[in-house]
Coordinates of N, CA, C and O in Angstrom, one line a residue:
X1 N 12.3 -22.6 0.0 CA 11.3 -21.8 0.6 C 10.3 -21.4 -0.5 O 9.1 -21.5 -0.2
X2 N 10.8 -21.0 -1.6 CA 9.9 -20.5 -2.7 C 9.1 -21.7 -3.2 O 7.9 -21.6 -3.5
X3 N 9.7 -22.9 -3.3 CA 8.9 -24.0 -3.8 C 7.8 -24.4 -2.9 O 6.7 -24.8 -3.3
X4 N 8.1 -24.3 -1.6 CA 7.0 -24.6 -0.6 C 5.9 -23.6 -0.6 O 4.7 -24.0 -0.5
X5 N 6.2 -22.3 -0.9 CA 5.2 -21.3 -1.0 C 4.3 -21.5 -2.3 O 3.2 -21.3 -2.3
X6 N 5.0 -22.0 -3.3 CA 4.2 -22.3 -4.6 C 3.4 -23.6 -4.4 O 2.3 -23.7 -5.1
X7 N 3.9 -24.5 -3.6 CA 3.2 -25.8 -3.5 C 1.9 -25.8 -2.7 O 1.1 -26.6 -2.8
X8 N 1.8 -24.8 -1.8 CA 0.6 -24.7 -1.0 C 0.9 -24.3 0.4 O 2.1 -24.1 0.8
X9 N -0.1 -24.1 1.2 CA 0.1 -23.5 2.5 C 0.7 -24.4 3.5 O 1.4 -24.0 4.4
X10 N 0.5 -25.8 3.3 CA 1.1 -26.7 4.3 C 2.5 -27.0 4.0 O 3.1 -27.8 4.7
X11 N 3.1 -26.5 2.9 CA 4.5 -26.8 2.5 C 4.6 -28.0 1.7 O 5.7 -28.3 1.2
X12 N 3.6 -28.8 1.5 CA 3.7 -30.0 0.7 C 3.6 -29.5 -0.8 O 2.8 -28.7 -1.1
X13 N 4.4 -30.1 -1.6 CA 4.5 -29.7 -3.0 C 3.6 -30.5 -3.9 O 3.4 -30.0 -5.0
X14 N 3.1 -31.5 -3.5 CA 2.2 -32.3 -4.4 C 0.9 -32.7 -3.7 O 0.6 -32.3 -2.6
X15 N 0.2 -33.5 -4.4 CA -1.1 -34.0 -3.9 C -1.0 -35.4 -3.5 O 0.0 -35.9 -3.0
X16 N -2.1 -36.2 -3.8 CA -2.1 -37.6 -3.4 C -1.0 -38.3 -4.2 O -0.8 -38.0 -5.4
X17 N -0.3 -39.2 -3.6 CA 0.8 -40.0 -4.3 C 2.1 -39.3 -4.2 O 3.1 -39.8 -4.7
X18 N 2.2 -38.1 -3.6 CA 3.5 -37.4 -3.4 C 4.1 -37.7 -2.1 O 3.9 -37.0 -1.1
X19 N 4.8 -38.8 -2.0 CA 5.4 -39.2 -0.7 C 6.8 -38.9 -0.6 O 7.5 -39.2 0.3
X20 N 7.4 -38.2 -1.6 CA 8.8 -37.8 -1.6 C 9.7 -38.9 -2.1 O 9.3 -39.7 -2.9
X21 N 10.9 -38.9 -1.7 CA 11.9 -39.8 -2.2 C 11.6 -41.2 -1.9 O 11.9 -42.1 -2.6
X22 N 11.0 -41.5 -0.8 CA 10.7 -42.8 -0.4 C 9.4 -43.3 -0.7 O 8.9 -44.4 -0.3
X23 N 8.6 -42.5 -1.6 CA 7.3 -42.9 -1.9 C 7.2 -44.1 -2.9 O 8.2 -44.5 -3.5
X24 N 6.0 -44.6 -3.0 CA 5.8 -45.8 -3.8 C 6.1 -45.5 -5.3 O 6.6 -46.3 -6.0
X25 N 5.7 -44.3 -5.7 CA 5.9 -43.9 -7.1 C 7.1 -43.1 -7.4 O 7.4 -42.8 -8.5
X26 N 7.9 -42.8 -6.3 CA 9.0 -41.9 -6.5 C 10.2 -42.6 -7.1 O 10.6 -43.7 -6.8
X27 N 10.8 -41.9 -8.1 CA 12.0 -42.4 -8.7 C 13.0 -41.3 -8.6 O 13.0 -40.3 -9.2
X28 N 14.0 -41.5 -7.7 CA 15.0 -40.5 -7.5 C 14.5 -39.2 -6.8 O 15.0 -38.2 -7.0
X29 N 13.4 -39.3 -6.0 CA 12.9 -38.1 -5.3 C 11.8 -37.4 -6.2 O 11.3 -36.4 -5.7
X30 N 11.6 -37.7 -7.4 CA 10.6 -37.1 -8.3 C 9.4 -38.0 -8.5 O 9.5 -38.9 -9.3
X31 N 8.3 -37.7 -7.8 CA 7.2 -38.6 -8.0 C 6.6 -38.5 -9.4 O 6.7 -37.5 -10.1
X32 N 6.1 -39.6 -9.9 CA 5.6 -39.7 -11.3 C 4.1 -39.9 -11.2 O 3.6 -40.8 -10.4
X33 N 3.3 -39.2 -11.9 CA 1.8 -39.4 -11.9 C 1.5 -40.6 -12.8 O 2.3 -41.2 -13.4
X34 N 0.2 -40.9 -13.0 CA -0.2 -42.0 -13.7 C 0.2 -42.0 -15.2 O 0.3 -43.0 -15.8
X35 N 0.3 -40.8 -15.8 CA 0.7 -40.7 -17.2 C 2.2 -40.8 -17.5 O 2.6 -40.7 -18.6
X36 N 3.0 -40.9 -16.4 CA 4.4 -41.0 -16.6 C 5.1 -39.6 -16.6 O 6.3 -39.5 -16.7
X37 N 4.3 -38.5 -16.4 CA 4.9 -37.2 -16.3 C 5.4 -36.9 -14.8 O 4.9 -37.5 -13.9
X38 N 6.3 -36.0 -14.7 CA 6.7 -35.6 -13.4 C 5.6 -34.9 -12.6 O 4.8 -34.1 -13.2
X39 N 5.4 -35.2 -11.4 CA 4.3 -34.6 -10.6 C 4.6 -33.2 -10.2 O 5.6 -32.6 -10.5
X40 N 3.7 -32.7 -9.4 CA 3.6 -31.3 -9.0 C 4.9 -30.8 -8.3 O 5.4 -29.7 -8.5
X41 N 5.5 -31.7 -7.5 CA 6.7 -31.3 -6.8 C 7.9 -30.9 -7.7 O 8.6 -29.9 -7.4
X42 N 8.1 -31.6 -8.7 CA 9.2 -31.3 -9.6 C 8.9 -30.0 -10.4 O 9.8 -29.2 -10.7
X43 N 7.7 -29.9 -10.8 CA 7.3 -28.7 -11.6 C 7.5 -27.4 -10.7 O 8.0 -26.4 -11.2
X44 N 7.1 -27.5 -9.5 CA 7.2 -26.3 -8.6 C 8.7 -26.0 -8.3 O 9.1 -24.8 -8.2
X45 N 9.5 -27.1 -8.2 CA 11.0 -26.8 -8.0 C 11.6 -26.2 -9.2 O 12.5 -25.3 -9.1
X46 N 11.2 -26.6 -10.4 CA 11.7 -26.0 -11.7 C 11.2 -24.6 -11.8 O 12.0 -23.7 -12.2
X47 N 10.0 -24.3 -11.4 CA 9.4 -23.0 -11.4 C 10.2 -22.1 -10.4 O 10.5 -20.9 -10.7
X48 N 10.4 -22.6 -9.2 CA 11.1 -21.8 -8.2 C 12.6 -21.5 -8.7 O 13.0 -20.3 -8.5
X49 N 13.2 -22.4 -9.3 CA 14.6 -22.2 -9.9 C 14.5 -21.1 -11.0 O 15.3 -20.2 -11.0
X50 N 13.5 -21.2 -11.8 CA 13.4 -20.2 -12.9 C 13.1 -18.8 -12.3 O 13.6 -17.8 -12.8
X51 N 12.3 -18.7 -11.3 CA 11.9 -17.4 -10.7 C 13.2 -16.8 -10.0 O 13.5 -15.6 -10.2
X52 N 13.9 -17.6 -9.3 CA 15.1 -17.1 -8.6 C 16.1 -16.6 -9.7 O 16.7 -15.5 -9.5
X53 N 16.3 -17.4 -10.8 CA 17.3 -16.9 -11.8 C 16.8 -15.6 -12.5 O 17.6 -14.7 -12.8
X54 N 15.5 -15.5 -12.7 CA 14.9 -14.3 -13.3 C 15.1 -13.1 -12.4 O 15.5 -12.0 -12.8
X55 N 14.9 -13.3 -11.1 CA 15.1 -12.2 -10.1 C 16.6 -11.8 -10.1 O 16.9 -10.6 -9.9
X56 N 17.5 -12.7 -10.2 CA 18.9 -12.4 -10.1 C 19.3 -11.7 -11.4 O 20.3 -10.9 -11.4
X57 N 18.7 -11.9 -12.5 CA 19.0 -11.2 -13.8 C 18.5 -9.8 -13.7 O 19.1 -8.9 -14.3
X58 N 17.3 -9.6 -13.1 CA 16.7 -8.3 -13.2 C 17.2 -7.4 -12.1 O 17.4 -6.2 -12.3
X59 N 17.5 -7.9 -10.9 CA 17.9 -7.1 -9.7 C 19.3 -7.4 -9.3 O 19.9 -8.5 -9.6
X60 N 19.8 -6.5 -8.5 CA 21.1 -6.8 -7.8 C 20.9 -7.9 -6.8 O 19.7 -8.1 -6.3
X61 N 21.9 -8.6 -6.3 CA 21.6 -9.8 -5.4 C 20.9 -9.4 -4.1 O 20.0 -10.1 -3.7
X62 N 21.3 -8.3 -3.5 CA 20.6 -7.9 -2.2 C 19.1 -7.5 -2.5 O 18.2 -7.9 -1.8
X63 N 18.9 -6.8 -3.6 CA 17.5 -6.4 -3.9 C 16.7 -7.6 -4.4 O 15.5 -7.7 -4.1
X64 N 17.4 -8.6 -5.0 CA 16.7 -9.8 -5.5 C 16.3 -10.6 -4.2 O 15.2 -11.2 -4.2
X65 N 17.1 -10.6 -3.2 CA 16.8 -11.4 -2.0 C 15.5 -10.8 -1.3 O 14.6 -11.5 -0.9
X66 N 15.5 -9.4 -1.2 CA 14.4 -8.8 -0.6 C 13.1 -9.0 -1.4 O 12.1 -9.3 -0.8
X67 N 13.2 -8.9 -2.7 CA 12.0 -9.1 -3.6 C 11.6 -10.6 -3.5 O 10.4 -10.8 -3.5
X68 N 12.5 -11.5 -3.4 CA 12.1 -12.9 -3.3 C 11.4 -13.2 -2.0 O 10.4 -14.0 -2.0
X69 N 11.9 -12.6 -0.9 CA 11.3 -12.8 0.4 C 9.8 -12.2 0.4 O 8.9 -12.8 0.9
X70 N 9.7 -11.1 -0.3 CA 8.4 -10.5 -0.4 C 7.5 -11.4 -1.3 O 6.3 -11.5 -1.0
X71 N 8.0 -11.9 -2.3 CA 7.2 -12.8 -3.2 C 6.8 -14.1 -2.4 O 5.6 -14.5 -2.6
X72 N 7.7 -14.6 -1.7 CA 7.3 -15.8 -0.9 C 6.1 -15.5 0.1 O 5.2 -16.3 0.2
X73 N 6.2 -14.4 0.8 CA 5.1 -14.0 1.7 C 3.8 -13.8 0.9 O 2.8 -14.2 1.3
X74 N 3.9 -13.1 -0.3 CA 2.7 -12.9 -1.1 C 2.2 -14.2 -1.6 O 0.9 -14.3 -1.7
X75 N 3.0 -15.1 -2.0 CA 2.5 -16.4 -2.6 C 1.8 -17.2 -1.5 O 0.8 -17.9 -1.8
X76 N 2.2 -17.1 -0.2 CA 1.6 -17.8 0.9 C 0.2 -17.2 1.2 O -0.6 -17.9 1.6
X77 N 0.1 -15.9 1.0 CA -1.2 -15.3 1.4 C -2.2 -15.0 0.3 O -3.3 -14.9 0.5
X78 N -1.7 -14.9 -0.9 CA -2.5 -14.6 -2.1 C -2.7 -15.8 -3.0 O -1.8 -16.1 -3.8
X79 N -3.9 -16.4 -2.9 CA -4.2 -17.6 -3.6 C -4.2 -17.3 -5.1 O -3.8 -18.1 -6.0
X80 N -4.7 -16.1 -5.5 CA -4.8 -15.8 -6.9 C -3.4 -15.6 -7.5 O -3.2 -16.1 -8.7
X81 N -2.5 -15.0 -6.8 CA -1.2 -14.8 -7.4 C -0.5 -16.2 -7.5 O 0.2 -16.5 -8.5
X82 N -0.7 -17.1 -6.5 CA -0.1 -18.4 -6.6 C -0.6 -19.2 -7.8 O 0.2 -19.8 -8.5
X83 N -1.9 -19.1 -8.0 CA -2.5 -19.8 -9.2 C -2.0 -19.2 -10.5 O -1.7 -20.0 -11.4
X84 N -1.9 -17.9 -10.6 CA -1.4 -17.3 -11.8 C 0.1 -17.7 -12.1 O 0.5 -17.9 -13.2
X85 N 0.9 -17.7 -11.0 CA 2.3 -18.0 -11.1 C 2.5 -19.5 -11.6 O 3.3 -19.8 -12.4
X86 N 1.7 -20.4 -11.0 CA 1.8 -21.8 -11.4 C 1.3 -22.0 -12.8 O 1.9 -22.8 -13.6
X87 N 0.3 -21.2 -13.2 CA -0.3 -21.4 -14.6 C 0.7 -20.8 -15.6 O 0.9 -21.4 -16.7
X88 N 1.4 -19.7 -15.3 CA 2.4 -19.1 -16.2 C 3.6 -20.0 -16.3 O 4.2 -20.0 -17.4
X89 N 4.0 -20.7 -15.3 CA 5.1 -21.6 -15.4 C 6.4 -20.9 -15.4 O 6.5 -19.7 -15.2
X90 N 7.5 -21.6 -15.8 CA 8.8 -20.9 -15.8 C 8.9 -19.8 -16.8 O 9.7 -18.9 -16.7
X91 N 8.1 -19.8 -17.9 CA 8.1 -18.8 -18.9 C 7.6 -17.4 -18.3 O 8.0 -16.4 -18.8
X92 N 6.9 -17.5 -17.2 CA 6.3 -16.2 -16.6 C 7.2 -15.6 -15.6 O 6.9 -14.6 -15.0
X93 N 8.4 -16.3 -15.3 CA 9.3 -15.8 -14.3 C 9.9 -14.4 -14.6 O 9.9 -13.6 -13.7
X94 N 10.3 -14.1 -15.8 CA 10.8 -12.8 -16.1 C 9.8 -11.7 -15.9 O 10.1 -10.6 -15.4
X95 N 8.6 -11.9 -16.2 CA 7.5 -11.0 -16.0 C 7.3 -10.7 -14.6 O 7.1 -9.6 -14.1
X96 N 7.3 -11.8 -13.8 CA 7.1 -11.7 -12.3 C 8.2 -10.9 -11.7 O 8.0 -10.1 -10.8
X97 N 9.4 -11.1 -12.2 CA 10.6 -10.4 -11.6 C 10.6 -8.9 -11.9 O 11.1 -8.1 -11.1
X98 N 9.9 -8.5 -13.0 CA 9.8 -7.1 -13.3 C 8.6 -6.4 -12.7 O 8.5 -5.2 -12.7
X99 N 7.7 -7.1 -12.0 CA 6.5 -6.5 -11.4 C 6.9 -5.8 -10.2 O 7.8 -6.1 -9.5
X100 N 6.0 -4.8 -9.9 CA 6.1 -4.1 -8.6 C 5.6 -5.0 -7.5 O 4.5 -5.5 -7.7
X101 N 6.3 -5.1 -6.4 CA 5.8 -6.0 -5.3 C 4.4 -5.6 -4.8 O 3.7 -6.4 -4.2
X102 N 4.0 -4.3 -5.0 CA 2.7 -3.9 -4.5 C 1.6 -4.6 -5.3 O 0.4 -4.8 -4.9
X103 N 1.9 -5.1 -6.5 CA 0.9 -5.8 -7.4 C 0.7 -7.2 -6.9 O -0.3 -7.8 -7.3
X104 N 1.5 -7.7 -6.0 CA 1.4 -9.0 -5.5 C 0.4 -9.1 -4.3 O 0.1 -10.2 -3.9
X105 N -0.1 -8.0 -3.9 CA -1.0 -8.0 -2.7 C -2.4 -8.6 -3.1 O -2.8 -8.6 -4.3
X106 N -3.0 -9.2 -2.1 CA -4.4 -9.8 -2.4 C -5.4 -8.6 -2.6 O -5.1 -7.5 -2.3
X107 N -6.5 -9.0 -3.1 CA -7.6 -8.0 -3.3 C -8.0 -7.3 -2.0 O -8.2 -6.1 -2.0
X108 N -8.0 -8.0 -0.9 CA -8.4 -7.4 0.4 C -7.4 -6.4 0.8 O -7.7 -5.3 1.3
X109 N -6.1 -6.7 0.7 CA -5.0 -5.8 1.1 C -5.0 -4.6 0.2 O -4.8 -3.5 0.6
X110 N -5.2 -4.8 -1.1 CA -5.3 -3.6 -2.0 C -6.4 -2.7 -1.6 O -6.3 -1.5 -1.7
X111 N -7.6 -3.3 -1.2 CA -8.7 -2.5 -0.8 C -8.4 -1.7 0.5 O -8.7 -0.5 0.6
X112 N -7.7 -2.3 1.4 CA -7.3 -1.7 2.7 C -6.3 -0.6 2.4 O -6.3 0.5 3.0
X113 N -5.3 -0.8 1.4 CA -4.4 0.2 1.1 C -5.1 1.4 0.5 O -4.7 2.6 0.7
X114 N -6.1 1.2 -0.3 CA -6.8 2.3 -0.9 C -7.5 3.2 0.2 O -7.5 4.4 0.2
X115 N -8.1 2.5 1.2 CA -8.7 3.2 2.3 C -7.7 4.0 3.1 O -7.9 5.1 3.4
X116 N -6.5 3.4 3.3 CA -5.5 4.1 4.1 C -5.0 5.3 3.3 O -4.7 6.3 3.9
X117 N -4.9 5.2 2.0 CA -4.4 6.3 1.2 C -5.4 7.4 1.2 O -5.0 8.6 1.4
X118 N -6.7 7.1 1.2 CA -7.8 8.2 1.3 C -7.7 8.8 2.7 O -7.9 10.1 2.8
X119 N -7.6 8.0 3.7 CA -7.5 8.6 5.1 C -6.3 9.5 5.2 O -6.4 10.5 5.8
X120 N -5.2 9.1 4.7 CA -4.0 9.9 4.8 C -4.1 11.2 4.1 O -3.7 12.2 4.5
X121 N -4.7 11.1 2.9 CA -4.9 12.4 2.1 C -5.9 13.3 2.8 O -5.7 14.5 2.7
X122 N -6.9 12.8 3.4 CA -7.8 13.7 4.0 C -7.2 14.3 5.3 O -7.6 15.4 5.7
X123 N -6.3 13.6 5.9 CA -5.7 14.1 7.1 C -4.7 15.2 6.9 O -4.5 16.1 7.7
X124 N -4.1 15.2 5.7 CA -3.1 16.3 5.3 C -3.7 17.4 4.4 O -3.0 18.0 3.7
X125 N -5.0 17.5 4.4 CA -5.7 18.5 3.6 C -5.2 19.9 3.9 O -5.0 20.2 5.1
X126 N -5.0 20.7 2.9 CA -4.6 22.1 3.2 C -5.7 22.9 3.8 O -6.8 22.8 3.5
X127 N -5.3 23.7 4.8 CA -6.4 24.5 5.5 C -6.9 25.6 4.6 O -6.2 26.0 3.7
X128 N -8.2 25.9 4.8 CA -8.8 27.0 4.1 C -8.5 28.3 4.8 O -9.3 28.7 5.7
X129 N -7.5 29.0 4.4 CA -7.1 30.3 5.0 C -5.7 30.3 5.5 O -5.0 29.4 5.4
X130 N -5.4 31.5 6.1 CA -4.0 31.6 6.6 C -4.0 31.2 8.1 O -5.0 31.3 8.8
X131 N -2.8 30.8 8.5 CA -2.6 30.4 9.9 C -2.2 31.6 10.7 O -1.4 32.4 10.2
X132 N -2.7 31.7 11.9 CA -2.3 32.7 12.8 C -2.3 32.2 14.2 O -2.3 30.9 14.4
X133 N -2.3 33.1 15.2 CA -2.3 32.7 16.6 C -3.6 32.9 17.2 O -4.2 33.9 17.1
X134 N -4.1 31.8 17.9 CA -5.4 31.9 18.5 C -5.4 32.9 19.7 O -4.5 32.8 20.6
X135 N -6.3 33.9 19.7 CA -6.3 34.9 20.8 C -6.7 34.2 22.2 O -6.3 34.8 23.2
X136 N -7.4 33.1 22.2 CA -7.8 32.5 23.4 C -6.7 31.6 24.1 O -6.5 31.7 25.3
X137 N -6.0 30.8 23.3 CA -5.0 29.9 23.9 C -3.6 30.1 23.4 O -2.7 29.6 24.0
X138 N -3.4 30.9 22.3 CA -2.0 31.1 21.8 C -1.6 30.0 20.9 O -0.4 30.0 20.5
X139 N -2.5 29.1 20.5 CA -2.1 28.0 19.6 C -2.3 28.4 18.2 O -2.5 29.5 17.8
X140 N -2.3 27.4 17.3 CA -2.5 27.6 15.9 C -4.0 27.8 15.6 O -4.9 27.1 16.1
X141 N -4.3 28.8 14.7 CA -5.7 29.1 14.3 C -5.8 29.5 12.9 O -4.8 30.2 12.4
X142 N -6.9 29.2 12.2 CA -7.1 29.7 10.9 C -7.7 31.1 11.0 O -8.6 31.3 11.8
X143 N -7.2 32.0 10.2 CA -7.6 33.4 10.3 C -8.3 33.8 9.0 O -7.8 33.6 7.9
X144 N -9.5 34.4 9.1 CA -10.2 35.0 8.0 C -10.4 36.5 8.3 O -10.9 36.8 9.4
X145 N -10.0 37.3 7.4 CA -10.1 38.8 7.7 C -11.0 39.4 6.6 O -11.1 38.9 5.5
X146 N -11.6 40.5 7.0 CA -12.5 41.2 6.1 C -12.9 42.6 6.6 O -12.4 43.0 7.6
X147 N -13.7 43.2 5.8 CA -14.2 44.5 6.1 C -15.7 44.5 6.0 O -16.2 44.1 5.0
X148 N -16.4 45.1 6.9 CA -17.8 45.2 6.9 C -18.2 46.6 6.5 O -17.5 47.6 6.8
X149 N -19.3 46.7 5.7 CA -19.8 48.0 5.3 C -19.4 48.3 3.9 O -18.2 48.2 3.5
X150 N -20.4 48.6 3.0 CA -20.1 48.9 1.6 C -20.8 50.2 1.2 O -21.7 50.7 2.0
X151 N -20.6 50.7 0.1 CA -21.3 51.9 -0.4 C -21.1 53.1 0.5 O -19.9 53.4 0.9
X152 N -22.2 53.7 0.8 CA -22.1 54.9 1.6 C -21.5 54.6 3.0 O -20.8 55.4 3.6
X153 N -21.9 53.4 3.5 CA -21.3 53.0 4.8 C -19.9 52.6 4.8 O -19.3 52.4 5.8
X154 N -19.3 52.6 3.6 CA -17.9 52.2 3.4 C -17.0 53.1 4.1 O -15.9 52.8 4.5
X155 N -17.4 54.4 4.2 CA -16.5 55.4 4.9 C -16.4 55.0 6.4 O -15.5 55.3 7.0
X156 N -17.4 54.4 6.9 CA -17.5 54.0 8.3 C -17.3 52.5 8.5 O -17.7 51.9 9.5
X157 N -16.6 51.8 7.5 CA -16.5 50.4 7.6 C -15.6 50.0 8.7 O -14.7 50.7 9.2
X158 N -15.8 48.8 9.2 CA -15.0 48.2 10.3 C -14.3 46.9 9.8 O -14.9 46.1 9.1
X159 N -13.1 46.8 10.2 CA -12.4 45.5 9.8 C -12.7 44.5 10.9 O -12.9 44.8 12.1
X160 N -12.6 43.2 10.5 CA -12.8 42.1 11.4 C -11.9 41.0 11.1 O -11.3 40.9 10.1
X161 N -11.7 40.1 12.1 CA -10.9 38.9 12.0 C -11.6 37.8 12.7 O -12.1 38.0 13.8
X162 N -11.7 36.7 12.0 CA -12.3 35.5 12.6 C -11.3 34.4 12.8 O -10.6 34.0 11.8
X163 N -11.1 33.9 14.0 CA -10.1 32.9 14.4 C -10.8 31.6 14.7 O -11.7 31.6 15.5
X164 N -10.3 30.5 14.0 CA -10.9 29.2 14.3 C -9.7 28.4 14.8 O -8.8 28.0 14.0
X165 N -9.6 28.1 16.1 CA -8.5 27.4 16.7 C -8.4 26.0 16.2 O -9.4 25.3 16.1
X166 N -7.2 25.5 15.9 CA -6.9 24.2 15.4 C -6.4 23.2 16.5 O -6.2 22.0 16.3
X167 N -6.2 23.8 17.7 CA -5.7 22.9 18.8 C -6.9 22.1 19.4 O -8.0 22.6 19.5
X168 N -6.6 20.8 19.7 CA -7.6 20.0 20.3 C -8.1 20.4 21.6 O -9.2 20.2 22.0
X169 N -7.2 21.0 22.4 CA -7.6 21.4 23.8 C -8.5 22.7 23.8 O -9.2 22.9 24.7
X170 N -8.4 23.5 22.7 CA -9.1 24.7 22.7 C -10.3 24.6 21.7 O -11.5 24.5 22.2
X171 N -10.1 24.7 20.4 CA -11.1 24.6 19.4 C -12.1 25.7 19.4 O -13.2 25.5 18.8
X172 N -11.8 26.9 19.9 CA -12.8 28.0 20.0 C -12.8 28.7 18.7 O -11.8 28.8 18.0
X173 N -14.0 29.4 18.4 CA -14.1 30.3 17.3 C -14.2 31.7 18.0 O -15.0 31.9 18.8
X174 N -13.3 32.6 17.5 CA -13.3 33.9 18.1 C -13.4 35.0 17.0 O -12.8 34.9 15.9
X175 N -14.3 35.9 17.2 CA -14.6 37.0 16.2 C -14.2 38.3 16.8 O -14.7 38.7 17.9
X176 N -13.3 39.0 16.2 CA -12.8 40.3 16.7 C -13.1 41.4 15.7 O -12.8 41.3 14.5
X177 N -13.8 42.5 16.2 CA -14.0 43.7 15.3 C -13.1 44.8 15.7 O -12.8 45.0 16.9
X178 N -12.6 45.5 14.7 CA -11.6 46.6 15.0 C -12.2 47.9 14.5 O -12.8 47.9 13.4
X179 N -11.9 48.9 15.2 CA -12.2 50.3 14.7 C -13.6 50.6 14.6 O -14.2 51.3 14.0

């Protein structure tokens, strides 16, 4: 499965001339290119073996399986990751095994995750003030309290409370003066 994800989206591991074991250039199932080197299919299978071994060395077997499944999905969707993995070859497998799977996401998915993170943080913003009970509906309301009148009028000052209801059904602003 990993070799097919490394080989491309269609599951074929090679390019032109890669007909598999029964191909014209195939010797024992490993196609040979014009220079006598093993073609892309054998390189991807060697890379896949190295990646699996590296994941098993770094992680417990169950965690390695989950990480490998995540890697296969990422390799199928992220062209940049696939190209980097193929370019690094089997020597890059230990580095890949130690990476956080969130780093395997495509640029578009990373952008969406950033937007989701900002939306979530803005949704859980701390309210400005203390919470109280809305006098209109009995739901949650932000309360601001104060005293009006200063100086000479301070002896005759009046206290006030301003309620801003947080319930979607109410949403009223109520101002109450006391004394």
